[in-house]
Short mmCIF file of C-alpha atoms in Angstrom, two decimals:
data_model
loop_
_atom_site.label_atom_id
_atom_site.label_comp_id
_atom_site.label_asym_id
_atom_site.label_seq_id
_atom_site.Cartn_x
_atom_site.Cartn_y
_atom_site.Cartn_z
CA MET P 515 0.05 -0.26 0.02
CA ASN P 516 1.32 3.42 -0.57
CA GLN P 517 2.08 5.65 2.02
CA PRO P 518 0.21 9.10 2.46
CA LYS P 519 1.74 12.70 2.17
CA LYS P 520 2.68 14.30 5.40
CA GLU P 521 -0.17 15.42 7.04
CA ARG P 522 -1.07 19.38 6.57
CA PHE P 523 -2.71 19.65 9.62
CA LYS P 524 -4.58 17.72 12.36
CA THR P 525 -8.55 17.97 12.12
CA SER P 526 -11.26 17.76 14.41
CA VAL P 527 -13.26 15.68 12.14
CA GLY P 528 -14.27 12.58 13.00
CA GLY P 529 -16.27 9.66 12.09
CA GLN P 530 -18.12 6.32 12.82
CA ALA P 531 -18.87 3.03 10.70
CA LEU P 532 -22.34 1.98 10.43
CA MET P 533 -24.18 -0.74 8.81
CA GLU P 534 -23.51 -0.17 5.18
CA GLY P 535 -22.60 3.24 5.89
CA ILE P 536 -20.52 6.16 7.67
CA MET P 537 -21.39 8.87 10.26
CA MET P 538 -19.12 11.69 9.89
CA ARG P 539 -19.06 15.03 12.75
CA GLY P 540 -17.43 17.96 11.93
CA PRO P 541 -17.41 21.31 13.90
CA LYS P 542 -20.97 22.18 13.20
CA GLN P 543 -22.49 19.40 11.52
CA MET P 544 -22.68 15.82 11.24
CA CYS P 545 -23.22 14.00 8.13
CA CYS P 546 -24.58 10.34 8.02
CA ALA P 547 -24.18 8.37 4.82
CA VAL P 548 -26.11 5.10 4.15
CA ARG P 549 -26.13 2.71 0.97
CA LYS P 550 -29.31 2.15 0.09
CA PRO P 551 -30.36 -1.51 -1.45
CA ASP P 552 -30.84 0.36 -4.93
CA GLY P 553 -27.26 1.21 -4.71
CA THR P 554 -28.20 4.97 -4.15
CA ILE P 555 -26.47 6.64 -1.02
CA GLU P 556 -28.81 8.48 1.48
CA THR P 557 -27.60 11.22 3.30
CA LYS P 558 -28.94 12.74 6.82
CA LEU P 559 -27.68 16.21 8.70
CA ASP P 560 -27.93 17.21 11.80
CA PRO P 561 -26.17 19.70 13.83
CA THR P 562 -23.58 18.78 16.15
CA PRO P 563 -24.38 18.62 19.73
CA ALA P 564 -22.50 21.67 21.91
CA HIS P 565 -21.96 20.76 25.16
CA GLY P 566 -20.26 24.78 26.21
CA VAL P 567 -18.19 24.95 28.97
CA TRP P 568 -18.01 21.10 29.90
CA MET P 569 -16.09 20.27 26.74
CA LYS P 570 -13.15 22.70 27.94
CA ILE P 571 -12.63 21.06 31.18
CA PRO P 572 -9.90 18.79 31.26
CA LEU P 573 -10.87 14.66 32.13
CA VAL P 574 -14.64 15.68 32.34
CA ARG P 575 -15.10 16.30 28.80
CA GLY P 576 -13.61 12.67 28.26
CA ALA P 577 -16.83 10.96 30.22
CA ILE P 578 -18.91 13.36 28.29
CA ALA P 579 -17.47 12.56 24.63
CA MET P 580 -18.03 8.60 25.79
CA ILE P 581 -21.29 8.86 26.66
CA GLU P 582 -22.54 11.33 23.96
CA SER P 583 -20.77 9.03 21.70
CA MET P 584 -22.72 5.71 22.07
CA ILE P 585 -25.88 7.84 22.43
CA VAL P 586 -25.27 9.38 18.88
CA GLY P 587 -23.78 6.15 17.73
CA TYR P 588 -26.91 4.03 18.88
CA ARG P 589 -29.08 6.34 16.60
CA TYR P 590 -27.23 6.52 13.75
CA MET P 591 -26.77 2.52 13.78
CA MET P 592 -30.79 1.94 13.85
CA TYR P 593 -30.87 4.87 11.05
CA SER P 594 -28.62 2.98 8.91
CA ALA P 595 -30.07 -0.33 9.56
CA GLN P 596 -33.45 1.12 8.72
CA VAL P 597 -32.04 2.60 5.25
CA SER P 598 -29.24 -0.34 4.12
CA MET P 599 -32.14 -2.94 4.42
CA GLY P 600 -34.75 -1.14 3.09
CA ASP P 601 -38.22 -2.61 2.42
CA ASP P 602 -36.65 -5.73 4.82
CA TYR P 603 -36.22 -3.98 7.72
CA ASP P 604 -38.82 -4.75 10.45
CA PRO P 605 -39.44 -1.79 13.14
CA ALA P 606 -39.46 -4.49 15.70
CA GLU P 607 -35.76 -5.39 15.00
CA ASP P 608 -35.62 -1.43 17.01
CA ALA P 609 -36.54 -3.00 20.34
CA LEU P 610 -33.97 -6.05 19.48
CA LEU P 611 -31.21 -3.95 19.25
CA ALA P 612 -31.57 -1.91 21.93
CA CYS P 613 -31.83 -4.92 24.13
CA ALA P 614 -28.61 -6.05 22.43
CA ALA P 615 -26.81 -2.25 23.01
CA VAL P 616 -27.81 -2.54 26.87
CA LEU P 617 -26.78 -6.15 27.05
CA GLY P 618 -23.73 -5.53 25.32
CA GLY P 619 -22.50 -2.72 27.35
CA LEU P 620 -23.15 -4.99 30.70
CA LEU P 621 -21.37 -7.58 28.93
CA ALA P 622 -18.46 -5.11 28.36
CA ILE P 623 -18.32 -4.32 32.15
CA LEU P 624 -18.46 -7.71 32.86
CA LEU P 625 -15.42 -8.83 30.66
CA PHE P 626 -13.45 -5.93 31.32
CA THR P 627 -13.83 -4.83 34.79
CA VAL P 628 -15.36 -7.55 37.10
CA LEU P 629 -14.26 -10.93 35.29
CA PRO P 630 -10.61 -10.55 35.52
CA THR P 631 -10.79 -9.47 38.92
CA PHE P 632 -12.82 -12.39 40.00
CA LEU P 633 -10.55 -14.89 38.48
CA VAL P 634 -7.46 -13.43 39.98
CA GLY P 635 -9.35 -13.79 43.02
CA GLY P 636 -10.00 -17.33 42.24
CA VAL P 637 -6.19 -17.99 41.18
CA ASN P 638 -5.43 -16.43 44.51
CA ARG P 639 -7.04 -18.69 46.73
CA LEU P 640 -5.31 -21.75 45.04
CA LEU P 641 -1.89 -19.99 44.59
CA PRO P 642 -1.16 -16.51 46.53
CA LEU P 643 0.17 -14.30 44.36
CA GLY P 644 0.87 -11.35 47.07
CA ARG P 645 -0.36 -7.76 45.60
CA TRP P 646 1.81 -7.09 42.53
CA GLY P 647 1.38 -10.89 41.52
CA LYS P 648 -2.48 -10.36 41.47
CA VAL P 649 -2.01 -6.78 39.74
CA VAL P 650 0.17 -8.22 36.78
CA LEU P 651 -2.13 -11.32 36.53
CA GLU P 652 -5.38 -8.74 36.24
CA ALA P 653 -3.46 -6.67 33.39
CA VAL P 654 -2.53 -10.04 31.58
CA LEU P 655 -6.03 -11.20 31.66
CA LYS P 656 -7.68 -7.57 31.04
CA VAL P 657 -5.78 -7.31 27.64
CA ALA P 658 -6.25 -10.91 26.73
CA ILE P 659 -9.92 -10.72 27.28
CA PHE P 660 -9.64 -7.65 25.09
CA LEU P 661 -8.01 -9.07 22.11
CA THR P 662 -9.92 -12.33 22.30
CA TYR P 663 -12.97 -10.18 22.18
CA MET P 664 -11.98 -8.22 19.20
CA VAL P 665 -10.89 -10.88 17.53
CA GLY P 666 -13.64 -12.72 17.75
CA ILE P 667 -16.30 -10.14 16.72
CA SER P 668 -14.10 -9.36 13.58
CA LYS P 669 -14.81 -12.99 12.46
CA MET P 670 -18.64 -12.06 12.27
CA LYS P 671 -19.38 -11.47 8.65
CA GLU P 672 -21.51 -8.43 9.00
CA ILE P 673 -19.40 -6.83 11.81
CA HIS P 674 -16.11 -7.01 9.51
CA ARG P 675 -18.18 -5.58 6.80
CA VAL P 676 -18.66 -2.47 9.27
CA PHE P 677 -14.76 -2.96 9.84
CA GLU P 678 -14.31 -2.37 6.08
CA TYR P 679 -16.60 0.89 6.39
CA HIS P 680 -14.44 1.71 9.48
CA GLY P 681 -10.97 1.75 7.00
CA ALA P 682 -13.10 3.75 4.39
CA GLU P 683 -13.66 6.44 6.75
CA HIS P 684 -9.72 6.63 8.12
CA LYS P 685 -8.78 6.79 4.92
CA THR P 686 -10.85 9.29 3.56
CA ILE P 687 -10.18 11.75 6.95
CA ALA P 688 -6.43 11.12 6.09
CA CYS P 689 -6.74 12.34 2.62
CA TYR P 690 -8.61 15.20 3.99
CA GLU P 691 -5.74 16.11 6.40
CA ALA P 692 -3.15 15.77 3.70
CA GLY P 693 -4.85 18.71 1.59
CA ASP P 694 -5.89 16.20 -1.12
CA GLU P 695 -8.76 16.37 -3.41
CA LEU P 696 -11.67 13.94 -2.25
CA THR P 697 -11.65 11.73 -4.98
CA VAL P 698 -11.97 7.32 -4.80
CA GLU P 699 -8.45 7.37 -6.37
CA ASN P 700 -6.98 10.04 -3.76
CA VAL P 701 -8.57 8.48 -0.77
CA ARG P 702 -7.52 4.64 -1.62
CA LYS P 703 -3.96 5.16 -1.39
CA TYR P 704 -3.91 6.40 2.29
CA THR P 705 -3.43 4.55 5.13
CA ARG P 706 -6.33 2.92 7.40
CA PHE P 707 -4.87 3.40 10.49
CA HIS P 708 -5.51 6.60 12.40
CA PRO P 709 -4.58 7.81 16.19
CA ARG P 710 -7.95 9.41 16.77
CA CYS P 711 -9.70 6.21 16.35
CA GLY P 712 -12.40 4.90 18.66
CA THR P 713 -9.81 1.39 19.03
CA SER P 714 -7.06 3.44 20.32
CA PHE P 715 -9.41 5.06 22.97
CA LEU P 716 -10.59 1.51 23.95
CA ILE P 717 -7.02 0.08 24.36
CA LEU P 718 -5.93 3.07 26.30
CA VAL P 719 -8.73 2.76 28.34
CA VAL P 720 -7.87 -0.59 29.16
CA ILE P 721 -4.10 0.53 29.67
CA VAL P 722 -4.99 3.51 31.91
CA SER P 723 -7.02 1.20 33.94
CA VAL P 724 -4.33 -1.32 34.47
CA PHE P 725 -2.23 1.48 35.83
CA LEU P 726 -4.89 3.26 38.05
CA TYR P 727 -6.57 0.20 39.54
CA SER P 728 -3.02 -1.49 40.57
CA VAL P 729 -3.37 1.14 43.74
CA LEU P 730 -6.86 -0.04 44.85
CA PRO P 731 -7.18 -2.63 47.76
CA TRP P 732 -7.58 -6.19 47.45
CA GLY P 733 -8.75 -6.96 50.71
CA SER P 734 -12.06 -7.64 49.40
CA ILE P 735 -13.11 -8.43 45.94
CA GLY P 736 -16.54 -6.84 46.01
CA LEU P 737 -15.08 -3.58 47.18
CA ARG P 738 -12.57 -3.65 44.44
CA VAL P 739 -14.97 -4.00 41.80
CA VAL P 740 -17.26 -1.17 42.99
CA CYS P 741 -14.04 0.99 43.47
CA LYS P 742 -13.04 0.16 39.62
CA LEU P 743 -16.59 1.16 38.56
CA LEU P 744 -16.53 4.39 40.60
CA LEU P 745 -13.29 5.41 38.84
CA LEU P 746 -14.44 4.42 35.33
CA PRO P 747 -15.03 8.32 34.41
CA LEU P 748 -11.81 8.91 35.54
CA VAL P 749 -10.24 6.61 33.69
CA MET P 750 -12.08 7.48 30.53
CA GLY P 751 -11.26 10.99 30.68
CA ILE P 752 -7.64 10.56 31.67
CA SER P 753 -7.62 8.21 28.13
CA TYR P 754 -9.53 11.07 26.08
CA GLU P 755 -6.87 13.37 27.21
CA LEU P 756 -4.14 11.43 25.85
CA LEU P 757 -5.77 10.42 22.70
CA LYS P 758 -6.36 14.30 22.07
CA TRP P 759 -2.57 14.76 22.94
CA CYS P 760 -1.51 11.94 20.55
CA GLY P 761 -3.93 13.59 17.69
CA ARG P 762 -2.41 16.84 18.31
CA SER P 763 1.66 16.26 18.64
CA ASP P 764 3.77 13.85 16.69
CA ASN P 765 6.67 12.92 19.36
CA ILE P 766 8.45 10.11 20.62
CA ALA P 767 5.94 10.06 23.88
CA THR P 768 2.84 10.48 21.54
CA ARG P 769 4.14 7.52 19.19
CA ILE P 770 4.70 5.44 21.95
CA ILE P 771 1.34 5.78 23.55
CA ARG P 772 -0.81 5.33 20.60
CA GLN P 773 1.15 2.65 19.06
CA PRO P 774 -0.78 -0.06 21.15
CA GLY P 775 -4.18 1.60 19.29
CA ILE P 776 -2.38 1.39 15.88
CA TRP P 777 -1.89 -2.41 16.59
CA VAL P 778 -5.11 -3.29 17.52
CA GLN P 779 -6.73 -1.23 14.92
CA HIS P 780 -5.48 -4.23 12.50
CA LEU P 781 -8.48 -5.82 14.26
CA THR P 782 -11.30 -3.52 13.68
CA VAL P 783 -10.04 -1.50 10.80
CA PHE P 784 -9.87 -3.12 7.25
CA GLU P 785 -9.48 -2.25 3.88
CA PRO P 786 -12.30 -0.68 2.30
CA ASP P 787 -13.75 -1.32 -1.70
CA ASP P 788 -14.33 1.86 -3.76
CA SER P 789 -18.05 1.74 -3.16
CA MET P 790 -17.59 2.34 0.48
CA ILE P 791 -15.11 5.15 -0.24
CA GLU P 792 -17.79 6.83 -2.03
CA VAL P 793 -20.03 6.51 1.03
CA ALA P 794 -17.34 7.96 3.10
CA ILE P 795 -16.66 11.05 0.89
CA ALA P 796 -20.45 11.49 0.65
CA ALA P 797 -20.64 11.40 4.93
CA VAL P 798 -17.62 14.08 5.27
CA THR P 799 -17.95 16.53 2.13
CA PRO P 800 -21.18 18.21 4.09
CA VAL P 801 -19.38 18.42 7.32
CA LEU P 802 -16.07 20.15 6.52
CA PRO P 803 -15.88 23.73 7.62
CA GLU P 804 -15.35 26.35 5.04
CA ASP P 805 -12.10 27.17 6.32
CA PRO P 806 -9.75 24.09 7.57
CA GLU P 807 -8.71 26.29 10.03
CA ASP P 808 -11.67 26.10 11.79
CA GLY P 809 -11.87 22.56 11.93
CA ARG P 810 -8.21 22.20 13.64
CA TRP P 811 -8.00 19.66 16.31
#
């Protein structure tokens, strides 16, 4: 794959892969573009939510951004399912998808927050590990569970296709940041990996939680789990600030911090076909600021 030109600037434009579509978010507007069954592309424009002073407060803005991303992402995922399926769409599926989203969130908390702690507690009863032995084992289990989960869902046909749209989103943003005209030919040559990816945020959450939770007491497994849940907003806040720093700066420290996210993106970001790139261009074009300086990250 050809390497892109050196980026001209860092932009605040971001996005999310959907079912047969992509949502792009600019400073003032969000656009959802979805491929319909007849092959045409349907777009939907909405204003970008504003949070005023809250999004200027370090650490606090990270938790707000995460919660908002989940809510907005769910809404656009439902919309993309309806548009992409056309006449085959069953409104009853909304309820099923809503339940799946709730259960998925609970499962994520169980897998990445609760399960490693209980597993370490079980091992410790059989083979006393000591404080730091438990910390290290919990960290290893957390990363292993996270990577296994990512590998597992990437093998699902529908999710794999969403991850291809994920690649189209990244390549299109990289093309825009490099100052190239947004055409399929230009976008195709850019890398599918991006330092501000949601996958990078998730792996940062895992890594930050390993360090932050290492100071929590092990006397009671239940108390440890409660403390971890209470500290989750802080973990998200720290991870967001790190991701923001890595998106703005390019030095040895930021390259080290963002490298795990780039590695994990091999599991969640795949090469798109030209039709997916067309959808990405259709989604990003309406949200781009007239003056690129207005969209600097």
